[in-house]
Coordinates of C-alpha atoms in Angstrom, one line a residue:
M1 CA -19.4 18.3 20.2
T2 CA -19.7 16.0 17.2
D3 CA -23.3 15.1 16.4
T4 CA -23.5 11.2 16.2
K5 CA -27.1 11.1 15.6
K6 CA -27.8 8.1 13.1
P7 CA -28.7 9.0 9.6
W8 CA -31.4 6.3 9.7
G9 CA -32.6 7.4 13.4
G10 CA -35.9 9.0 12.5
R11 CA -37.9 5.4 12.5
F12 CA -36.4 4.5 15.9
E13 CA -37.1 5.2 19.5
R14 CA -33.9 3.6 21.0
S15 CA -30.4 3.6 19.7
P16 CA -28.2 0.3 19.8
G17 CA -25.8 1.5 22.4
R18 CA -22.0 1.7 22.6
F19 CA -21.1 -2.1 22.6
L20 CA -23.6 -2.8 19.6
D21 CA -22.3 0.3 17.8
E22 CA -19.1 -1.1 17.9
F23 CA -19.9 -4.6 17.1
G24 CA -21.8 -3.2 13.8
A25 CA -19.4 -0.8 12.8
S26 CA -16.9 -1.3 9.8
L27 CA -15.2 1.9 10.3
H28 CA -12.0 0.5 11.4
V29 CA -11.7 -1.7 8.0
D30 CA -13.4 0.3 5.5
K31 CA -11.8 3.8 6.0
R32 CA -9.2 2.7 3.9
M33 CA -11.4 3.6 0.9
W34 CA -11.9 7.1 2.1
A35 CA -10.2 8.7 -1.0
H36 CA -12.5 6.3 -3.3
D37 CA -15.6 7.6 -1.1
I38 CA -14.7 11.2 -1.7
K39 CA -13.9 10.9 -5.2
G40 CA -17.2 9.0 -5.8
S41 CA -19.0 11.9 -3.8
I42 CA -17.7 14.4 -5.9
A43 CA -18.8 12.9 -9.1
H44 CA -22.3 12.2 -7.8
A45 CA -22.5 15.8 -6.7
R46 CA -21.4 17.0 -10.0
M47 CA -23.9 14.6 -11.6
L48 CA -26.9 15.9 -9.7
A49 CA -26.1 19.5 -10.3
E50 CA -25.7 18.5 -14.3
T51 CA -29.2 17.1 -14.0
G52 CA -30.6 19.6 -12.2
V53 CA -31.5 17.7 -9.0
I54 CA -29.4 20.0 -6.9
S55 CA -27.9 23.3 -7.7
S56 CA -24.6 24.3 -9.0
A57 CA -23.8 26.3 -5.8
D58 CA -24.6 23.4 -3.6
A59 CA -22.5 21.3 -5.6
D60 CA -19.7 23.6 -5.4
A61 CA -19.9 23.7 -1.7
I62 CA -19.9 20.0 -1.7
E63 CA -17.0 19.6 -3.6
A64 CA -15.1 22.3 -1.6
G65 CA -15.8 20.5 1.6
L66 CA -15.0 17.2 0.3
S67 CA -11.9 18.4 -0.8
E68 CA -11.0 19.9 2.6
I69 CA -11.8 16.6 4.3
Y70 CA -9.5 14.7 1.6
R71 CA -6.5 17.0 2.6
E72 CA -7.3 16.5 6.6
I73 CA -7.5 12.7 6.0
R74 CA -4.3 12.6 3.9
D75 CA -2.4 14.6 6.3
G76 CA -3.7 12.8 9.4
K77 CA -5.9 15.4 10.9
F78 CA -9.2 14.1 10.5
E79 CA -11.2 12.8 13.4
W80 CA -13.0 9.3 13.0
H81 CA -15.8 8.5 15.3
I82 CA -16.8 4.8 15.7
A83 CA -20.5 6.1 16.1
D84 CA -20.2 7.0 12.4
E85 CA -20.4 3.2 11.7
D86 CA -18.6 3.5 8.4
V87 CA -16.4 5.4 6.1
H88 CA -19.4 6.8 4.3
M89 CA -21.3 8.3 7.3
A90 CA -17.8 9.5 8.6
I91 CA -17.2 11.7 5.7
E92 CA -21.0 12.6 5.0
R93 CA -21.2 13.8 8.9
A94 CA -17.9 15.9 8.6
L95 CA -19.2 17.5 5.4
T96 CA -22.4 18.3 6.9
E97 CA -20.8 20.0 9.9
R98 CA -18.8 22.0 7.6
I99 CA -21.1 23.3 4.8
G100 CA -24.5 22.9 6.6
P101 CA -27.6 21.7 4.7
A102 CA -26.1 21.4 1.3
G103 CA -24.1 18.4 2.7
G104 CA -27.5 16.6 3.4
R105 CA -28.2 17.0 -0.3
L106 CA -25.2 14.8 -1.4
H107 CA -27.0 11.6 -0.6
T108 CA -29.9 12.4 -2.9
A109 CA -30.5 9.5 -5.4
R110 CA -28.0 7.4 -3.6
S111 CA -27.8 4.5 -1.0
R112 CA -25.0 3.3 1.0
N113 CA -25.6 0.0 -0.7
D114 CA -24.6 1.5 -4.2
Q115 CA -22.1 3.7 -2.6
V116 CA -20.1 0.9 -0.9
A117 CA -20.2 -1.2 -4.0
L118 CA -18.8 1.9 -6.1
D119 CA -16.0 2.5 -3.4
T120 CA -15.0 -1.6 -3.3
R121 CA -15.0 -1.6 -7.2
M122 CA -12.9 1.6 -7.2
Y123 CA -10.6 -0.2 -4.6
A124 CA -10.5 -3.4 -6.5
K125 CA -9.3 -1.6 -9.6
G126 CA -6.6 0.0 -8.1
A127 CA -5.6 -3.0 -6.1
A128 CA -5.5 -5.0 -9.4
L129 CA -3.1 -2.8 -10.9
E130 CA -0.9 -2.9 -7.8
L131 CA -0.9 -6.6 -7.8
L132 CA -0.1 -6.4 -11.6
A133 CA 3.0 -4.2 -10.9
A134 CA 4.4 -6.2 -8.0
S135 CA 4.0 -9.3 -10.2
S136 CA 5.8 -7.7 -13.3
A137 CA 8.5 -6.9 -10.8
L138 CA 9.3 -10.5 -9.8
C139 CA 8.7 -11.6 -13.2
E140 CA 11.4 -9.3 -14.2
A141 CA 13.6 -10.5 -11.6
L142 CA 13.1 -14.3 -12.8
V143 CA 13.7 -13.6 -16.3
T144 CA 17.1 -11.8 -15.4
M145 CA 18.3 -14.4 -13.3
A146 CA 17.2 -17.3 -15.8
E147 CA 19.1 -15.1 -18.6
N148 CA 22.2 -15.4 -16.2
H149 CA 21.9 -19.0 -15.8
R150 CA 21.4 -20.4 -19.2
E151 CA 24.2 -22.8 -19.0
T152 CA 23.7 -23.7 -15.5
I153 CA 22.4 -27.5 -15.2
M154 CA 20.4 -28.8 -12.1
P155 CA 18.7 -31.9 -11.4
G156 CA 15.0 -31.8 -12.1
Y157 CA 12.6 -33.7 -9.8
T158 CA 9.3 -35.6 -9.8
H159 CA 8.1 -37.1 -6.6
M160 CA 10.9 -35.1 -4.9
Q161 CA 13.3 -37.9 -6.5
K162 CA 16.0 -36.9 -9.2
A163 CA 14.5 -37.5 -12.5
Q164 CA 16.3 -35.5 -15.4
P165 CA 18.6 -32.7 -15.7
V166 CA 17.3 -29.2 -16.6
L167 CA 18.7 -25.7 -17.0
F168 CA 18.4 -23.8 -14.1
A169 CA 16.7 -21.0 -16.5
H170 CA 14.1 -23.5 -17.3
H171 CA 13.2 -24.1 -13.6
L172 CA 13.0 -20.5 -13.1
L173 CA 10.8 -19.9 -15.9
A174 CA 8.3 -22.1 -14.8
Y175 CA 7.7 -19.9 -12.0
F176 CA 7.8 -17.0 -14.7
W177 CA 4.8 -18.7 -16.7
M178 CA 2.8 -19.4 -13.3
L179 CA 3.1 -15.7 -12.6
T180 CA 1.9 -14.6 -16.1
R181 CA -1.1 -16.4 -15.6
D182 CA -1.7 -14.9 -12.3
A183 CA -1.3 -11.7 -14.4
T184 CA -4.1 -12.7 -16.6
R185 CA -6.3 -13.4 -13.5
F186 CA -5.7 -10.0 -12.1
R187 CA -6.4 -8.4 -15.4
H188 CA -9.6 -10.3 -15.3
A189 CA -10.3 -9.0 -11.8
Y190 CA -9.7 -5.5 -13.1
E191 CA -12.1 -6.0 -15.8
A192 CA -15.0 -7.4 -13.5
A193 CA -14.6 -4.6 -11.3
D194 CA -14.7 -2.0 -14.1
V195 CA -18.6 -1.7 -13.8
M196 CA -20.3 1.5 -12.4
P197 CA -23.0 0.6 -9.7
L198 CA -23.7 3.9 -8.5
G199 CA -27.3 5.0 -9.3
S200 CA -28.7 1.6 -8.3
A201 CA -29.5 3.0 -5.1
A202 CA -30.6 0.7 -2.4
L203 CA -31.9 -1.9 -5.0
A204 CA -34.6 -0.8 -7.3
G205 CA -32.9 2.6 -8.9
T206 CA -34.0 6.0 -8.1
T207 CA -36.8 8.3 -9.0
F208 CA -34.4 11.1 -9.7
P209 CA -33.4 12.0 -13.5
I210 CA -29.8 11.0 -13.1
D211 CA -27.0 10.3 -15.5
R212 CA -25.2 7.2 -14.7
Q213 CA -22.9 7.5 -17.8
Y214 CA -21.7 10.7 -16.5
V215 CA -20.7 9.4 -13.3
A216 CA -19.0 6.3 -15.1
G217 CA -17.0 8.7 -17.3
R218 CA -16.0 11.0 -14.7
L219 CA -14.6 7.9 -12.5
G220 CA -13.0 6.0 -15.4
F221 CA -15.5 3.1 -15.4
S222 CA -16.1 1.4 -18.7
E223 CA -19.6 0.6 -18.2
V224 CA -22.5 0.8 -16.0
S225 CA -24.3 -2.0 -14.3
P226 CA -27.4 -3.3 -16.1
N227 CA -29.4 -4.6 -13.2
S228 CA -29.8 -2.6 -10.0
M229 CA -30.4 -5.7 -7.6
D230 CA -27.5 -7.4 -9.2
S231 CA -25.3 -4.2 -8.7
V232 CA -25.7 -3.7 -5.1
S233 CA -25.3 -7.5 -4.1
D234 CA -22.6 -8.3 -6.6
R235 CA -19.2 -9.3 -5.1
D236 CA -18.0 -11.6 -7.7
F237 CA -15.1 -9.1 -8.7
L238 CA -14.0 -9.3 -5.1
L239 CA -14.0 -13.0 -5.4
D240 CA -11.9 -12.7 -8.6
L241 CA -9.5 -10.6 -7.0
T242 CA -9.2 -12.8 -3.9
Y243 CA -9.1 -15.9 -5.9
A244 CA -6.3 -14.2 -8.1
C245 CA -4.3 -13.4 -5.0
T246 CA -4.9 -17.0 -3.5
V247 CA -3.6 -18.8 -6.5
T248 CA -0.4 -16.3 -6.7
M249 CA 0.3 -17.2 -3.1
V250 CA 0.2 -20.8 -3.9
H251 CA 2.7 -20.2 -6.6
L252 CA 4.8 -18.2 -4.3
S253 CA 4.6 -20.9 -1.6
R254 CA 5.7 -23.5 -3.9
L255 CA 8.7 -21.2 -5.0
C256 CA 9.5 -20.6 -1.5
E257 CA 9.4 -24.3 -0.5
E258 CA 12.1 -24.9 -3.1
L259 CA 14.3 -22.1 -2.0
I260 CA 14.1 -23.3 1.5
L261 CA 15.2 -26.8 0.5
W262 CA 17.7 -25.7 -1.9
S263 CA 19.2 -23.6 0.8
T264 CA 19.9 -26.6 3.0
D265 CA 23.2 -28.3 3.6
E266 CA 21.7 -31.4 2.0
F267 CA 20.9 -29.4 -1.3
G268 CA 23.3 -26.6 -1.1
F269 CA 22.0 -25.4 -4.8
I270 CA 21.5 -21.8 -3.4
T271 CA 22.7 -19.6 -0.4
M272 CA 20.3 -16.9 0.8
D273 CA 21.4 -13.7 1.0
D274 CA 21.9 -12.6 4.9
T275 CA 19.3 -9.6 4.3
Y276 CA 16.6 -12.4 3.8
A277 CA 17.6 -14.9 6.6
T278 CA 17.6 -14.6 10.5
G279 CA 19.6 -16.3 13.2
S280 CA 18.6 -18.5 16.3
S281 CA 18.3 -17.5 19.8
I282 CA 20.1 -20.4 20.8
M283 CA 22.2 -22.1 18.2
P284 CA 25.0 -19.7 16.9
Q285 CA 25.3 -21.5 13.6
K286 CA 21.8 -21.1 12.2
K287 CA 21.0 -19.1 9.3
N288 CA 17.2 -19.7 8.8
P289 CA 15.2 -18.7 5.6
D290 CA 12.3 -17.0 7.8
F291 CA 11.1 -14.9 4.9
A292 CA 10.6 -17.6 2.7
E293 CA 9.0 -19.6 5.1
L294 CA 6.7 -16.6 6.1
V295 CA 5.6 -16.4 2.4
R296 CA 4.8 -20.1 2.6
G297 CA 2.7 -19.7 5.8
K298 CA 0.9 -16.5 4.7
S299 CA -0.3 -18.2 1.6
G300 CA -2.5 -20.4 4.1
R301 CA -4.1 -17.3 5.5
V302 CA -4.9 -16.0 2.1
V303 CA -6.7 -19.3 1.1
G304 CA -8.4 -18.8 4.1
D305 CA -9.5 -15.2 3.0
L306 CA -10.9 -16.6 -0.1
V307 CA -13.0 -19.5 1.7
G308 CA -14.1 -16.8 4.0
L309 CA -15.5 -14.6 1.4
L310 CA -17.0 -17.4 -0.5
T311 CA -18.8 -18.7 2.9
V312 CA -20.3 -15.2 3.6
L313 CA -21.7 -14.9 0.0
K314 CA -23.0 -18.5 -0.5
G315 CA -26.6 -18.1 1.2
L316 CA -27.4 -14.4 0.6
P317 CA -30.7 -13.6 -0.9
L318 CA -31.2 -10.5 -3.0
A319 CA -30.3 -7.8 -2.5
Y320 CA -27.9 -6.3 -0.1
N321 CA -27.6 -7.9 3.1
K322 CA -25.4 -6.6 6.1
D323 CA -23.3 -9.9 5.9
M324 CA -21.5 -8.2 3.0
Q325 CA -20.0 -6.0 5.4
E326 CA -17.7 -8.8 6.1
D327 CA -16.4 -8.7 2.3
K328 CA -13.7 -6.3 2.9
E329 CA -11.5 -7.5 5.7
G330 CA -10.5 -10.9 4.0
A331 CA -10.0 -9.2 0.6
F332 CA -7.8 -6.3 2.0
D333 CA -5.8 -8.8 3.9
A334 CA -5.4 -11.0 0.6
V335 CA -4.3 -7.9 -1.5
D336 CA -1.7 -6.5 1.0
T337 CA -0.2 -10.1 1.9
T338 CA 0.2 -10.7 -1.9
I339 CA 1.7 -7.6 -2.7
A340 CA 4.1 -7.9 0.4
A341 CA 5.1 -11.4 -0.7
L342 CA 5.5 -10.7 -4.2
T343 CA 8.0 -7.8 -2.8
V344 CA 9.9 -9.8 -0.7
L345 CA 10.4 -12.5 -3.4
T346 CA 11.4 -9.9 -5.9
G347 CA 14.3 -8.7 -3.7
M348 CA 15.1 -12.2 -2.5
V349 CA 15.6 -14.0 -5.8
P350 CA 18.3 -11.9 -7.5
A351 CA 19.9 -11.6 -4.0
M352 CA 20.4 -15.3 -3.7
R353 CA 23.8 -16.9 -4.5
V354 CA 23.5 -19.9 -6.9
N355 CA 26.0 -22.5 -6.4
A356 CA 26.2 -23.4 -9.9
D357 CA 29.0 -26.6 -9.1
R358 CA 26.7 -28.3 -6.5
M359 CA 23.8 -28.1 -8.8
L360 CA 25.7 -30.0 -11.8
T361 CA 27.0 -32.5 -9.3
G362 CA 23.6 -33.1 -8.0
A363 CA 22.2 -33.6 -11.8
H364 CA 24.9 -36.4 -12.0
G365 CA 23.3 -38.3 -9.2
G366 CA 20.3 -40.2 -9.2
F367 CA 20.8 -41.8 -12.8
T368 CA 19.2 -38.7 -14.2
A369 CA 20.5 -39.8 -17.8
A370 CA 18.6 -43.3 -17.5
T371 CA 15.7 -42.3 -20.0
D372 CA 18.1 -41.0 -22.6
L373 CA 19.9 -44.5 -22.4
A374 CA 16.5 -46.2 -22.8
D375 CA 15.8 -44.0 -26.0
H376 CA 19.1 -44.6 -27.2
L377 CA 18.4 -48.5 -27.3
A378 CA 14.7 -47.5 -28.6
R379 CA 16.1 -45.7 -31.6
A380 CA 18.5 -48.8 -32.2
G381 CA 15.3 -50.8 -32.9
M382 CA 14.6 -52.4 -29.3
P383 CA 11.0 -52.0 -28.1
F384 CA 10.6 -49.2 -25.4
R385 CA 9.5 -51.6 -22.9
E386 CA 12.2 -53.9 -23.5
A387 CA 14.7 -51.2 -23.2
H388 CA 13.4 -49.8 -20.1
E389 CA 13.9 -53.3 -18.5
V390 CA 17.4 -53.4 -19.8
V391 CA 18.5 -49.9 -18.3
G392 CA 16.3 -50.5 -15.0
R393 CA 18.4 -53.5 -14.5
L394 CA 21.6 -51.7 -15.1
V395 CA 20.7 -49.0 -12.7
L396 CA 19.9 -51.5 -10.1
D397 CA 23.4 -53.2 -10.7
L398 CA 25.3 -49.9 -10.6
E399 CA 23.4 -48.7 -7.6
G400 CA 24.7 -51.6 -5.7
Q401 CA 28.2 -50.8 -6.8
G402 CA 28.0 -47.2 -6.0
R403 CA 28.8 -46.2 -9.7
T404 CA 26.9 -44.0 -11.9
L405 CA 26.0 -44.4 -15.7
Q406 CA 28.6 -41.9 -16.6
D407 CA 31.4 -44.2 -14.9
L408 CA 31.0 -46.9 -17.5
T409 CA 33.1 -47.2 -20.4
A410 CA 32.0 -48.3 -23.9
E411 CA 33.3 -51.7 -23.3
E412 CA 31.4 -52.0 -20.2
Y413 CA 28.3 -50.9 -21.8
A414 CA 29.0 -53.4 -24.6
A415 CA 29.1 -56.0 -22.1
V416 CA 25.6 -54.9 -20.8
H417 CA 23.9 -55.3 -24.2
A418 CA 25.1 -55.7 -27.7
S419 CA 23.1 -52.6 -28.8
F420 CA 25.3 -50.2 -26.8
G421 CA 27.8 -48.9 -29.2
P422 CA 31.1 -46.9 -28.8
E423 CA 28.9 -43.9 -28.6
T424 CA 26.9 -44.7 -25.7
P425 CA 29.2 -42.9 -23.0
A426 CA 28.5 -39.7 -24.9
V427 CA 24.6 -40.4 -24.8
V428 CA 24.6 -40.4 -20.9
E429 CA 27.0 -37.2 -20.7
I430 CA 24.9 -34.7 -18.5
R431 CA 25.2 -31.7 -20.9
N432 CA 24.2 -33.7 -24.0
V433 CA 21.2 -35.0 -22.0
V434 CA 19.9 -31.5 -21.5
E435 CA 20.7 -30.6 -25.1
R436 CA 18.9 -33.2 -26.6
R437 CA 15.5 -31.8 -25.2
S438 CA 15.3 -29.2 -27.9
S439 CA 11.4 -29.7 -28.6
E440 CA 9.4 -26.2 -28.3
G441 CA 9.2 -25.7 -24.6
G442 CA 11.8 -28.2 -23.7
T443 CA 15.0 -27.5 -21.4
G444 CA 17.5 -27.6 -24.2
H445 CA 19.6 -24.6 -24.6
A446 CA 18.0 -23.2 -28.1
A447 CA 14.5 -23.9 -26.6
V448 CA 15.4 -22.1 -23.3
V449 CA 16.7 -19.0 -25.4
A450 CA 13.4 -19.0 -27.3
Q451 CA 11.4 -19.1 -24.4
L452 CA 13.4 -16.2 -22.7
E453 CA 12.6 -14.3 -25.9
R454 CA 9.0 -15.1 -25.4
A455 CA 9.0 -14.3 -21.9
R456 CA 10.5 -10.9 -22.6
D457 CA 7.6 -10.2 -25.0
T458 CA 5.0 -11.4 -22.7
L459 CA 6.4 -9.2 -19.8
E460 CA 6.4 -6.3 -22.1
V461 CA 2.8 -6.8 -23.0
D462 CA 1.7 -7.2 -19.3
I463 CA 3.4 -4.1 -18.4
A464 CA 1.7 -2.1 -21.4
W465 CA -1.6 -3.5 -20.5
S466 CA -1.3 -2.0 -16.9
E467 CA 0.1 1.2 -18.0
S468 CA -2.8 1.6 -20.4
A469 CA -5.4 0.8 -17.7
A470 CA -3.6 3.0 -15.1
E471 CA -4.1 6.1 -17.4

């Protein structure tokens, strides 16, 4: 029968009982860190042997026992027990059952406080790299689609009203640059987590002659924490990771909002692939963009994950407090949800069909060339505010007539104002309107080609950083 005696039970006459055991347990959440826990424990045991705190024979037995447990968990054969409270005690209990007293020496010079900090940092580093990979995949999909639509023109919007025509590639690249900023935040989260806390013990360090640098090197950490109290109570790196996930999900939600709008009959700019849509249980004609809607909806939950973690941490005195057990569930959810959402969109974007003709038709509506017409008058010497007034009145008149700026002949323009010359119809031709915006970062063709080259370079740098960090 499994011994479920508490590792801290010596000071107590009565145990909490089953209900409180279950209330206080985190095993259902933190057992996903089992691999990190085992790797950290092997490194700790080897360090204890190197410094003479335990014998090499004990360290060998510990490593062999932990390796056996690793294989059992990996293969789904390990038995978890809620009375163990958490992943740390579950593994230590199993180890001691296997190897006897040597297993009890593993926890020398270590507390669960610095142990969980280590496991969580190892998790956060790995999660940041997974997020970077998923983000890079979506960036690749966006850049590839942008490259395929360098000539496709669509209406750009402000206040959800048609404003000026833009290249579809330019619009897609706006989301690419959002995601590159998200990648920067994921890299920062990785670097914030890349500090080794083990050796801080409960809060004040340890009396044993440990070698923290040895453990840091073995586990791939860049440095060790400088203050033991801060080390066991710091969850800033989890905040950084969860915040990065939150901003990414906000960006993905905005993208999904546009994809949902564009897929409606009213817009008709894109057609969702059947793989990324579902039907109605009652309306046979429906093709619903459910997966884009789900990403949009799940973004709210990830925002809640961040707020929850901030709220857990906001009033905690130093050093470790049990409240911090609640740090992982929201962070895990934020990471899992963000990776899933990035993966969904990585498939959805290249699979959708772009209706370029409908986009171009849309760009002709809404008087999207009006600013260029006002600029044309300003170049002829008219004060811009006066030019704005002249074009505004013209738009009002044409709106009442059901006509567009492109419908007017040179003679009709001249009748509106003497400053309009024979070149005016070409001024408002939609492709010309787009091409004029050749400023760096603009939507003109040459500017977008340059932007695409820069995007490719940026993506290569991001991927190279991730590959280097993963080595």
